[in-house]
Short mmCIF file of C-alpha atoms and ligand atoms in Angstrom, two decimals:
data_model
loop_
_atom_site.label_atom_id
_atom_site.label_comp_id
_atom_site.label_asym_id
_atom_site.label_seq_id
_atom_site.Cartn_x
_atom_site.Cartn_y
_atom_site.Cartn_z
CA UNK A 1 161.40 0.38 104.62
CA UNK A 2 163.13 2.38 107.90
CA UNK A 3 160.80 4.92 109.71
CA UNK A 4 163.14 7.19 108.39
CA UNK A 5 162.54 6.64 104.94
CA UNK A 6 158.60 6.33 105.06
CA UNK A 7 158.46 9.85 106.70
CA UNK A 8 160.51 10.84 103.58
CA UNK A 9 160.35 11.52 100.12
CA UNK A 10 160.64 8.13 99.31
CA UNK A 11 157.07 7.26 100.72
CA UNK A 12 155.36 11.22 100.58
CA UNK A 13 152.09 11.61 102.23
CA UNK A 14 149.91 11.85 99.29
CA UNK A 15 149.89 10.92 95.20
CA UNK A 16 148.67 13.83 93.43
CA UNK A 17 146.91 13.02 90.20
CA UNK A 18 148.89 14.78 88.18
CA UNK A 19 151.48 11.64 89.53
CA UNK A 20 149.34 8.84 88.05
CA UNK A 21 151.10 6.75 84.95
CA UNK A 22 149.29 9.05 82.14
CA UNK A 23 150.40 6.03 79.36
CA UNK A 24 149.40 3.67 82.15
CA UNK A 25 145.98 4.68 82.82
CA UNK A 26 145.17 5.34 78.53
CA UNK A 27 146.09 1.75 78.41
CA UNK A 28 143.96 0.38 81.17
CA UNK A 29 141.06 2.20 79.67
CA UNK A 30 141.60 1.48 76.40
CA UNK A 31 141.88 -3.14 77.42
CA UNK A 32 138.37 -2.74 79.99
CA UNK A 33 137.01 -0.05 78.89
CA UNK A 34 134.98 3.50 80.82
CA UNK A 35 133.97 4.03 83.07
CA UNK A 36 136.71 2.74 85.30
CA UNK A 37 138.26 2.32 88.83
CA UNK A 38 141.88 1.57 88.83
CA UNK A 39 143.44 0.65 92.42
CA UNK A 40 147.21 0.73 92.99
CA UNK A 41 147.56 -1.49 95.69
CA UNK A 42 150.95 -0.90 96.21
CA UNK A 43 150.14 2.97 97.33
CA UNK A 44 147.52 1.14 99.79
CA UNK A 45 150.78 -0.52 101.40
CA UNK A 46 152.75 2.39 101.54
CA UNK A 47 149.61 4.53 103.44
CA UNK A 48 149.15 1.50 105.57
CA UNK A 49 152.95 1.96 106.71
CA UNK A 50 153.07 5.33 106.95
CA UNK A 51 149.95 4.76 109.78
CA UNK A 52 152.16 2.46 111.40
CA UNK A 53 155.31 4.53 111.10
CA UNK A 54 153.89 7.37 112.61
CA UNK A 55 151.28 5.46 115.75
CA UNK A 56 154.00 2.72 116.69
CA UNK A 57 152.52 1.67 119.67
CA UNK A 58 149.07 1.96 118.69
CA UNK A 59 146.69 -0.44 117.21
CA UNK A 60 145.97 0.84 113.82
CA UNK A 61 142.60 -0.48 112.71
CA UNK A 62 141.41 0.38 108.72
CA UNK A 63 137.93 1.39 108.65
CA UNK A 64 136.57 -0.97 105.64
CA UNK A 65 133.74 0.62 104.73
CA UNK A 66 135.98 3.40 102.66
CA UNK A 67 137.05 0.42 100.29
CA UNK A 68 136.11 -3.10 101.05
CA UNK A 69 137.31 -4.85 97.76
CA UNK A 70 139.17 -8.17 98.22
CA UNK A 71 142.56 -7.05 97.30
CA UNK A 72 141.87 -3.86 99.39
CA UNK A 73 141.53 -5.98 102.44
CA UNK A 74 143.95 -8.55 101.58
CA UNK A 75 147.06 -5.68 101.31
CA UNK A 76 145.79 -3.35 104.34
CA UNK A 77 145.85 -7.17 106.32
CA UNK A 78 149.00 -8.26 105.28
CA UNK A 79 150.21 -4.51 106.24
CA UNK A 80 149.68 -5.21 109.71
CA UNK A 81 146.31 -3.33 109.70
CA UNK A 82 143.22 -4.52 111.93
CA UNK A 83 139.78 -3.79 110.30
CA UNK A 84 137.12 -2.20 111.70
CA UNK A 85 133.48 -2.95 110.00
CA UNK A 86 130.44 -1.20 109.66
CA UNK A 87 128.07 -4.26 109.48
CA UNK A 88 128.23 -8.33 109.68
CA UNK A 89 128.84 -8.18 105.56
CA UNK A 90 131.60 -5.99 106.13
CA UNK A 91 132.60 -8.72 108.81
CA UNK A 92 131.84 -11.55 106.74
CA UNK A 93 134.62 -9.83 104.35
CA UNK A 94 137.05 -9.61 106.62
CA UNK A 95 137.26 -12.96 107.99
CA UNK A 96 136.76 -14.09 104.42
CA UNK A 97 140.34 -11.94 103.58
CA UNK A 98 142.29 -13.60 105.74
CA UNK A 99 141.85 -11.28 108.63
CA UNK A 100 141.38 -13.97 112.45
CA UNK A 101 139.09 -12.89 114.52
CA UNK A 102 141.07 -10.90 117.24
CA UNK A 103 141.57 -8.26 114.48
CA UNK A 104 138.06 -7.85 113.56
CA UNK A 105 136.23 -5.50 115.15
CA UNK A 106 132.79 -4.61 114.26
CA UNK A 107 131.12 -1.45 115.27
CA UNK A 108 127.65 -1.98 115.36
CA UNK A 109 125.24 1.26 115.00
CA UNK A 110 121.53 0.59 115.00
CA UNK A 111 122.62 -3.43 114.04
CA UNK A 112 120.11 -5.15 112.04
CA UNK A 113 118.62 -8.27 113.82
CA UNK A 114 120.00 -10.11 111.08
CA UNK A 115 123.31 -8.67 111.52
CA UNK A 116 123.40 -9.48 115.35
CA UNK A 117 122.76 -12.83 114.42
CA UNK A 118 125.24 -13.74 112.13
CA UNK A 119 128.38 -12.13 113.76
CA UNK A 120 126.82 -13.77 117.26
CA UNK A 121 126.97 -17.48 114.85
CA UNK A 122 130.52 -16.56 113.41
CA UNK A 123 131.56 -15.42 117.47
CA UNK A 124 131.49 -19.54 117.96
CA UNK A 125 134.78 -19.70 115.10
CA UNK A 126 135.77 -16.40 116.20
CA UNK A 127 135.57 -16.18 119.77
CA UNK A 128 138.30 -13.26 119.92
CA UNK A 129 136.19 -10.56 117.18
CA UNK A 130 135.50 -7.02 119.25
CA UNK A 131 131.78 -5.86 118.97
CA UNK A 132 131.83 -2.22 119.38
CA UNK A 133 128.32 -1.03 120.86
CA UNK A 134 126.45 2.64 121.01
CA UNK A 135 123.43 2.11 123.20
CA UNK A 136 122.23 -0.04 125.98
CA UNK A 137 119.47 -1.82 123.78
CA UNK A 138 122.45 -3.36 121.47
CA UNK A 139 123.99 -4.44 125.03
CA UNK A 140 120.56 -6.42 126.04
CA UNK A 141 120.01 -7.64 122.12
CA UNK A 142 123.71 -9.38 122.31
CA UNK A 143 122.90 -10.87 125.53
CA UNK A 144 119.61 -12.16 124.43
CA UNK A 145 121.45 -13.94 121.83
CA UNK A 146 123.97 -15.84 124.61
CA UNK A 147 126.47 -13.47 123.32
CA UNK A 148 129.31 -12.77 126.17
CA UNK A 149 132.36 -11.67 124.50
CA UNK A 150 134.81 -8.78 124.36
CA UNK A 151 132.68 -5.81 124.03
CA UNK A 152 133.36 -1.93 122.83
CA UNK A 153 132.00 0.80 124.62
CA UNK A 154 131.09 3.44 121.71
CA UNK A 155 130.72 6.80 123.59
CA UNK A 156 129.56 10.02 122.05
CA UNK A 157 131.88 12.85 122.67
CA UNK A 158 130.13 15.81 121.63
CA UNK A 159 132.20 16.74 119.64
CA UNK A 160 132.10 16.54 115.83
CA UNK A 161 134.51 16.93 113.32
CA UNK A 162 135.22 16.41 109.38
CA UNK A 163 134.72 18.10 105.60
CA UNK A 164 130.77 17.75 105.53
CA UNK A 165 127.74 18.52 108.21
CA UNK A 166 126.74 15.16 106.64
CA UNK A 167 129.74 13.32 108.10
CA UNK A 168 130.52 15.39 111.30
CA UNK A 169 129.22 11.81 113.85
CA UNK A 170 130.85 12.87 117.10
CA UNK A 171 128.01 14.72 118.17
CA UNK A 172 125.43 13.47 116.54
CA UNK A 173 123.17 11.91 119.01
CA UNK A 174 122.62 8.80 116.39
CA UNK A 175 126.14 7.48 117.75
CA UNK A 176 127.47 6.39 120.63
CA UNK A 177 125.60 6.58 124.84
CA UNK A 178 126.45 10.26 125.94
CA UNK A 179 129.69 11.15 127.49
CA UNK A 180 128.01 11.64 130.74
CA UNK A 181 126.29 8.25 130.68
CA UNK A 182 129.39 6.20 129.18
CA UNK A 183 130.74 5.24 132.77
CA UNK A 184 127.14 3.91 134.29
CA UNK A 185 126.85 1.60 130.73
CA UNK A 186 130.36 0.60 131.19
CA UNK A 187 129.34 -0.71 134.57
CA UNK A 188 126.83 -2.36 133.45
CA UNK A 189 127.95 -4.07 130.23
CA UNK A 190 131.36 -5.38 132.86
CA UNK A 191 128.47 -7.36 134.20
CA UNK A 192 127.57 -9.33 131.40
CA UNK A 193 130.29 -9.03 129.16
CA UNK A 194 134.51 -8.62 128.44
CA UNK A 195 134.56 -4.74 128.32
CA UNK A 196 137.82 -4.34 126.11
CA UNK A 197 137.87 -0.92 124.88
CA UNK A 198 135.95 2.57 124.97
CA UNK A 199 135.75 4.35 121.40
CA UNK A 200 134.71 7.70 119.71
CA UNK A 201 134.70 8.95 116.13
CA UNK A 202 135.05 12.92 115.94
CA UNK A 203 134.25 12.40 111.90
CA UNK A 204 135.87 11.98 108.52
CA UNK A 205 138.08 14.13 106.63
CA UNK A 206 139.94 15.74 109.51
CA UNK A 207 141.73 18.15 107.57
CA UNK A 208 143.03 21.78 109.49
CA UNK A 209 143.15 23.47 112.67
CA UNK A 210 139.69 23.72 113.65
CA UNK A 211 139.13 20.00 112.94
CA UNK A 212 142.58 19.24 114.76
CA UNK A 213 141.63 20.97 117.73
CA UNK A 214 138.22 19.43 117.77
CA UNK A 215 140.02 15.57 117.49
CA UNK A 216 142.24 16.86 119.95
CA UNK A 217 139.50 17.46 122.59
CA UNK A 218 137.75 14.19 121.37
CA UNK A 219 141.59 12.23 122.40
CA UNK A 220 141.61 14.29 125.55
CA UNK A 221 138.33 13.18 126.72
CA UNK A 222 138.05 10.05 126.21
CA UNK A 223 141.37 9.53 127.88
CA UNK A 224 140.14 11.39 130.57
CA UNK A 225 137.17 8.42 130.82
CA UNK A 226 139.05 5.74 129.84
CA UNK A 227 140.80 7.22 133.61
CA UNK A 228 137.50 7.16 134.98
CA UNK A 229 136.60 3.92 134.36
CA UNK A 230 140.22 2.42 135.14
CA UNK A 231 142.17 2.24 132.07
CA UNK A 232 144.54 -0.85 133.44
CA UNK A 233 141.15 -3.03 132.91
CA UNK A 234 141.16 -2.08 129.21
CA UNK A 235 143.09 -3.25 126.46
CA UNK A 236 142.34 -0.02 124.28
CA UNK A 237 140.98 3.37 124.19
CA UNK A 238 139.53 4.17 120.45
CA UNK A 239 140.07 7.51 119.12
CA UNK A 240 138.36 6.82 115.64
CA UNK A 241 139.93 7.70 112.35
CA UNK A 242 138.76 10.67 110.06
CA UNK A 243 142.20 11.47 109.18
CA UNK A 244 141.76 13.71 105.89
CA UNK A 245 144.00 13.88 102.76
CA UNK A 246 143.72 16.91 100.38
CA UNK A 247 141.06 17.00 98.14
CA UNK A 248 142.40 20.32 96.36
CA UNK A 249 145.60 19.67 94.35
CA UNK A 250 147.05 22.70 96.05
CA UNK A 251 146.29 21.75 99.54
CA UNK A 252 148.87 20.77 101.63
CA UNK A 253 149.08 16.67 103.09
CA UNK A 254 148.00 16.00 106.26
CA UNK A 255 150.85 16.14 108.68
CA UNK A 256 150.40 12.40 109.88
CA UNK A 257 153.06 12.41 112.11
CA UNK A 258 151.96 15.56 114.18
CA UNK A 259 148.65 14.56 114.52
CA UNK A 260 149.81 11.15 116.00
CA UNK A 261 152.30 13.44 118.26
CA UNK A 262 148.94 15.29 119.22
CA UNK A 263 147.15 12.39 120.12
CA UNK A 264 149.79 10.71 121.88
CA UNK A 265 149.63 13.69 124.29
CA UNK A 266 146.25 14.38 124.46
CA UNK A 267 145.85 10.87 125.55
CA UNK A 268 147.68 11.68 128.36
CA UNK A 269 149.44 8.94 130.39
CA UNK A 270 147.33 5.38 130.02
CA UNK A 271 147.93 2.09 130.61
CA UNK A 272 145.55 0.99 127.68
CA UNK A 273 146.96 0.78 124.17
CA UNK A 274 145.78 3.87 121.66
CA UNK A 275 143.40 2.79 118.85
CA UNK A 276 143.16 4.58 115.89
CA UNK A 277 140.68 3.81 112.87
CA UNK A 278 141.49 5.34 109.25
CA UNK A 279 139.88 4.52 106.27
CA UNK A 280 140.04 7.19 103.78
CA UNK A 281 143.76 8.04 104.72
CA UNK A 282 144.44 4.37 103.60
CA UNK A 283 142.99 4.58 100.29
CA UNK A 284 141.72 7.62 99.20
CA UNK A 285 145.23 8.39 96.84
CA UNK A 286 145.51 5.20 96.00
CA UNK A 287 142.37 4.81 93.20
CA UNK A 288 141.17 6.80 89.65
CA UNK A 289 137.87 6.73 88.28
CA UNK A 290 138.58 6.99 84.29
CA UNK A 291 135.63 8.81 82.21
CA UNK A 292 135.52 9.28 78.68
CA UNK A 293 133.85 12.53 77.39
CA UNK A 294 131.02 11.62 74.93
CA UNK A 295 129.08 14.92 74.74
CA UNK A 296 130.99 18.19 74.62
CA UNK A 297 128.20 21.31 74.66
CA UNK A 298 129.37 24.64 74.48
CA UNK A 299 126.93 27.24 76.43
CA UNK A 300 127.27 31.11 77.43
CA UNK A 301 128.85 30.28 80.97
CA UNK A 302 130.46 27.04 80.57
CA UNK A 303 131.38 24.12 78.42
CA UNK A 304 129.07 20.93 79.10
CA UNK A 305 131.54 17.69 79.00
CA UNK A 306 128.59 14.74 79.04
CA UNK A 307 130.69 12.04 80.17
CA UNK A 308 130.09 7.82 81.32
CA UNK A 309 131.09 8.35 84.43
CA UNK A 310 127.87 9.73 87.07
CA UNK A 311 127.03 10.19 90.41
CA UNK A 312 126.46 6.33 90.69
CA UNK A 313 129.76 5.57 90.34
CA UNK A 314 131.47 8.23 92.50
CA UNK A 315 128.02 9.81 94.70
CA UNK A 316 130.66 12.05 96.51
CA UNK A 317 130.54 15.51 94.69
CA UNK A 318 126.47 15.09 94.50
CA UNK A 319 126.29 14.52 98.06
CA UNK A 320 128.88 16.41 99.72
CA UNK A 321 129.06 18.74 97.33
CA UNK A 322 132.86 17.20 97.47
CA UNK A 323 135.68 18.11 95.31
CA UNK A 324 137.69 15.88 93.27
CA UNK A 325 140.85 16.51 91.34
CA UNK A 326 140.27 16.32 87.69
CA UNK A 327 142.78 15.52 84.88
CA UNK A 328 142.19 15.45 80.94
CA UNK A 329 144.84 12.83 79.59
CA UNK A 330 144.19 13.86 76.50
CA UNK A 331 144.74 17.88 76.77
CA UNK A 332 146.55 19.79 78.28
CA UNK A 333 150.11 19.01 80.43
CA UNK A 334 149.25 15.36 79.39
CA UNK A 335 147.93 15.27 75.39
CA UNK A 336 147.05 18.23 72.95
CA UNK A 337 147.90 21.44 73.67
CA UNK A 338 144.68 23.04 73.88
CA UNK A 339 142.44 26.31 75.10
CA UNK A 340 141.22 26.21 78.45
CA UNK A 341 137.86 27.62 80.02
CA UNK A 342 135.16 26.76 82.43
CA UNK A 343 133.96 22.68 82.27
CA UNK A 344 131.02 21.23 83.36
CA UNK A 345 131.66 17.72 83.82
CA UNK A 346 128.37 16.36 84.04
CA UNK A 347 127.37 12.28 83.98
CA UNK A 348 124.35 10.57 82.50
CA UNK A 349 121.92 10.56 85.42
CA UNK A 350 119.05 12.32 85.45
CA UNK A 351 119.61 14.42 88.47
CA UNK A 352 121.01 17.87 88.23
CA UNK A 353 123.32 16.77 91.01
CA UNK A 354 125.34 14.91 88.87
CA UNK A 355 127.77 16.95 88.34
CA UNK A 356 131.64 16.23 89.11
CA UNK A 357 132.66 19.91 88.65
CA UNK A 358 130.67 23.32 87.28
CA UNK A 359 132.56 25.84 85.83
CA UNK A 360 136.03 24.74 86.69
CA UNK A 361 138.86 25.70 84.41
CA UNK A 362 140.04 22.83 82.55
CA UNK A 363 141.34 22.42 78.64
CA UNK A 364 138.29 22.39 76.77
CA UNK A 365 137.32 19.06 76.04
CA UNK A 366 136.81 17.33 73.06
CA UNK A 367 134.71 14.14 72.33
CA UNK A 368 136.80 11.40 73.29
CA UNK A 369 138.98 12.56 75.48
CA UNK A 370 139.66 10.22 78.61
CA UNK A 371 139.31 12.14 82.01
CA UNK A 372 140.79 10.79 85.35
CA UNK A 373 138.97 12.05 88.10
CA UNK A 374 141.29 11.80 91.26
CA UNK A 375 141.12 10.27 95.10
CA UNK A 376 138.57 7.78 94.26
CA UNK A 377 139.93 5.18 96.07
CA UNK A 378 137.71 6.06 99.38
CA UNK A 379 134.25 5.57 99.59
CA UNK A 380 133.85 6.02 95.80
CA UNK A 381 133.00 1.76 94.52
CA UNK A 382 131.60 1.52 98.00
CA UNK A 383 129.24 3.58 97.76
CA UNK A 384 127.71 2.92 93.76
CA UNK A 385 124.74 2.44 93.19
CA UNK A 386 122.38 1.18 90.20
CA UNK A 387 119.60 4.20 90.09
CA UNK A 388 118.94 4.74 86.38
CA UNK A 389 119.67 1.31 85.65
CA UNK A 390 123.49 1.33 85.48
CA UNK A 391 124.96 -1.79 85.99
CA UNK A 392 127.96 -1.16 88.59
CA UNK A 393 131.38 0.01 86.88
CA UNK A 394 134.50 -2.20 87.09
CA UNK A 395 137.47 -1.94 88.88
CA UNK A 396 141.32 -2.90 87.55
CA UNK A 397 144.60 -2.68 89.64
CA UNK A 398 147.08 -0.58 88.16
CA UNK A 399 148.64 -4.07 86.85
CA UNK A 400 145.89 -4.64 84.72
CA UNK A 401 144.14 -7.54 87.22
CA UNK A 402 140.29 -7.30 87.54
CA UNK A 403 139.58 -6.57 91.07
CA UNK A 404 135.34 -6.35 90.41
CA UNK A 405 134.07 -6.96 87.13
CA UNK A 406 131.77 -4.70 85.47
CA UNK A 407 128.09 -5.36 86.50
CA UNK A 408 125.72 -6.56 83.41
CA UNK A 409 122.21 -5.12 83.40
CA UNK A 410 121.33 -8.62 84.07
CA UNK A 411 123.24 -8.45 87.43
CA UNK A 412 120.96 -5.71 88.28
CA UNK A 413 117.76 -6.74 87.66
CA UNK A 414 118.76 -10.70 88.81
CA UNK A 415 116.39 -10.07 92.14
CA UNK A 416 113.54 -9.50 90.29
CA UNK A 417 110.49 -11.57 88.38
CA UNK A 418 111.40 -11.49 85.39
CA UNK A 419 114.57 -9.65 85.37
CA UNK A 420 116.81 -9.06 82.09
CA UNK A 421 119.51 -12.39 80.59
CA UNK A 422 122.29 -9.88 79.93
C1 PLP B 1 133.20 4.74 113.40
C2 PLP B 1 134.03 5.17 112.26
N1 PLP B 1 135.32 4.83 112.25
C3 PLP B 1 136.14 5.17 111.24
C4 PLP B 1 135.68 5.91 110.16
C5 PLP B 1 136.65 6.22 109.09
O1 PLP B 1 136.69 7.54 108.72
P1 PLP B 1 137.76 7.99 107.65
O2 PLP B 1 137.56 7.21 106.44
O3 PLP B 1 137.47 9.42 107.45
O4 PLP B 1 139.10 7.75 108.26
C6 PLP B 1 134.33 6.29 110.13
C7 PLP B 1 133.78 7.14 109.03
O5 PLP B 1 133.59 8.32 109.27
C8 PLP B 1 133.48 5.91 111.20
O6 PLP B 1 132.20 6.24 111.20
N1 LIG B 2 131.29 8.58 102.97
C1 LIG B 2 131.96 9.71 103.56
C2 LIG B 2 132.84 9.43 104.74
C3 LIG B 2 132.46 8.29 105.65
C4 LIG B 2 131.47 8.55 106.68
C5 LIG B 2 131.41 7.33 107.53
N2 LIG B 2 131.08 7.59 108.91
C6 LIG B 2 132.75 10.47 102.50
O1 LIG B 2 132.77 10.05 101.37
O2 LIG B 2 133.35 11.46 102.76
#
């Protein structure tokens, strides 16, 4: 596909839900069953080459943690994507995808001695992975470990950006050595180690002008540094990624190719190559989680839809209060013409946080009916969990392969004495 074409209508910035195969999904949920992740790994290509349409000179690095399934990987790798990890497992899965070494980067924040050790063992196979590193100590704990590789400077900015307090990291003291301190450590990891890069993270779901202007002054400092600290002795200068997609389905896309116009500029004139690291952008539109409603309970405010779907399978709306898209394929545009009123969509944990939506108008639902619940793709699997017991949900690609089977309660409780055969 031409550059033309993938800033087109031919590749647009974001798949609404109301886009999704209705027939398509019914029939994926109907062969594995519900509660459900379906990934169209073709939509993962076309965000990965819209990145690289619009930063062509940059070194566009997908941040793993928003989806690291094997077929995730394996398409964002064979996109031309690097990957950035959040910890040696995320590592591990990287180099296990296919992905060599010099596109592995792993940004270590508060690492786990454990986690030192086995990237330092895999370093020996791997001599050209990137270990991206937020406070002196991590600097000593490598070297302690005859590590003396390429290195990362992570530097905190200051400034924060994104949808949520919760994921706002550029100022938050947790990551990165202070802006003002970032040149002395640089000194003194050149010392011991290959300094490579500098890198900053403003935050995630970058999404309007305040955020803009905040990753804007994020890119303008750190170029100014990366100045500082002579740029010609670095291969890269890390902006982060936090590029947002629109949670609303009236919300406009993100104009990708603006921001990277931004950036570019912001940047300012450098002899180091611009790093970028996305993760939701990459994935985000590209997954459904399919529910099936199993309790419908009228009340005086609202009607309760009791579905299989909780906040252990997508966490998001209970803990960023987040909004997600939500579609009845039964009712509505797509089934029965049918009344609509304020939903609950509630799941079966017992927390009164898991909610998906309260009060949002919606065809009143009936028992039965199969609700897709839209940009799931990004840090929705990732982040399940098994409180209450639920054996983790299974994911399909829109082609009908399994991708992650669904958990058993036996593959929960497999760690423990005693634990359950099925
Ligand atoms: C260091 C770092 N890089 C990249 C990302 C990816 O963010 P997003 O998925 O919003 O692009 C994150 C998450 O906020 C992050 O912490
Ligand atoms: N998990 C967050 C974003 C990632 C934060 C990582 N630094 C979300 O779902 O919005």
């Amino acid at each position: 596909m031409s550059d033309e074409q993938l800033r087109g209508a031919e590749n647009p910035p974001i798949r609404r839900l109301a886009e999704w195969d209705v027939e398509r999904l019914r029939e994926l949920a109907g062969e594995q069953g519900t509660p459900l992740y379906v990934t169209d790994t073709d939509r993962v290509a076309e965000n990965c080459a819209r990145l690289r349409a619009a930063f062509p000179d940059a070194d566009v690095k997908y941040a793993a943690k928003a989806h690291t399934g094997r077929a995730v990987l394996e398409t964002v790798r064979e996109a031309g994507l690097d990957a950035e990890c959040a910890s040696a497992g995320e590592v591990r899965r990287a180099l296990d995808a296919g992905f060599p070494g010099a596109r592995v980067d792993y940004t270590a924040v508060n690492p786990p001695a454990r986690d030192l050790d086995s990237v330092v063992e895999w370093w020996d196979d791997h001599p050209d992975i990137t270990v991206t590193v937020g406070a002196r100590d991590t600097l000593d704990r490598l070297a302690e470990r005859g590590y003396d590789g390429r290195v990362c400077v992570r530097v905190n900015p200051g400034v924060g950006a994104g949808h949520h307090e919760k994921v706002r990291t550029g100022a938050a003291p947790k990551f990165g050595v202070p802006y003002d301190r970032a040149a002395e450590v640089v000194a003194d990891a050149r010392d011991r180690f290959e300094v490579v890069g500098v890198h900053a993270h403003a935050g995630s779901g970058i999404h309007g002008e305040e955020d803009l202007a905040a990753h804007r002054d994020l890119v303008a400092r750190m170029g100014e540094l990366a100045r500082e600290i002579g740029d010609d002795e670095l291969e890269f200068v890390d902006v982060g990624g936090g590029f947002g997609v629109p949670y609303h389905e009236d919300d406009p896309a993100l104009d990708l190719d603006s921001v990277a116009d931004a950036t570019r500029e912001a940047l300012g004139d450098l002899d180091a190559t611009l790093a970028v690291e996305p993760g939701r952008y990459v994935v985000a539109d590209a997954g459904v989680l399919l529910t099936r409603v199993n309790t419908v309970k009228p009340t005086a405010e609202t009607t309760v839809a009791g579905v299989d779907a909780g906040m252990t399978d997508l966490l998001r709306p209970a803990m960023y209060d987040a909004y997600h898209a939500i579609r009845n394929l039964d009712a509505g545009d797509a089934g029965d013409a049918r009344e609509t009123g304020p939903v609950t969509v509630a799941g079966p944990i017992c927390e009164t946080g898991d909610t998906f939506c309260d009060g949002r108008e919606l065809p009143l639902p009936d028992r039965g009916d199969l609700l897709a619940v839209g940009n799931a793709g990004a840090y929705g699997y990732e982040m399940a969990s098994t409180y209450n017991s639920r054996p983790r949900l299974a994911e399909v690609s829109l082609a009908g392969d399994v991708l992650r089977e669904r958990e058993t309660l036996a593959g929960v409780t497999r760690l423990e004495r005693g634990g359950a055969d099925e």
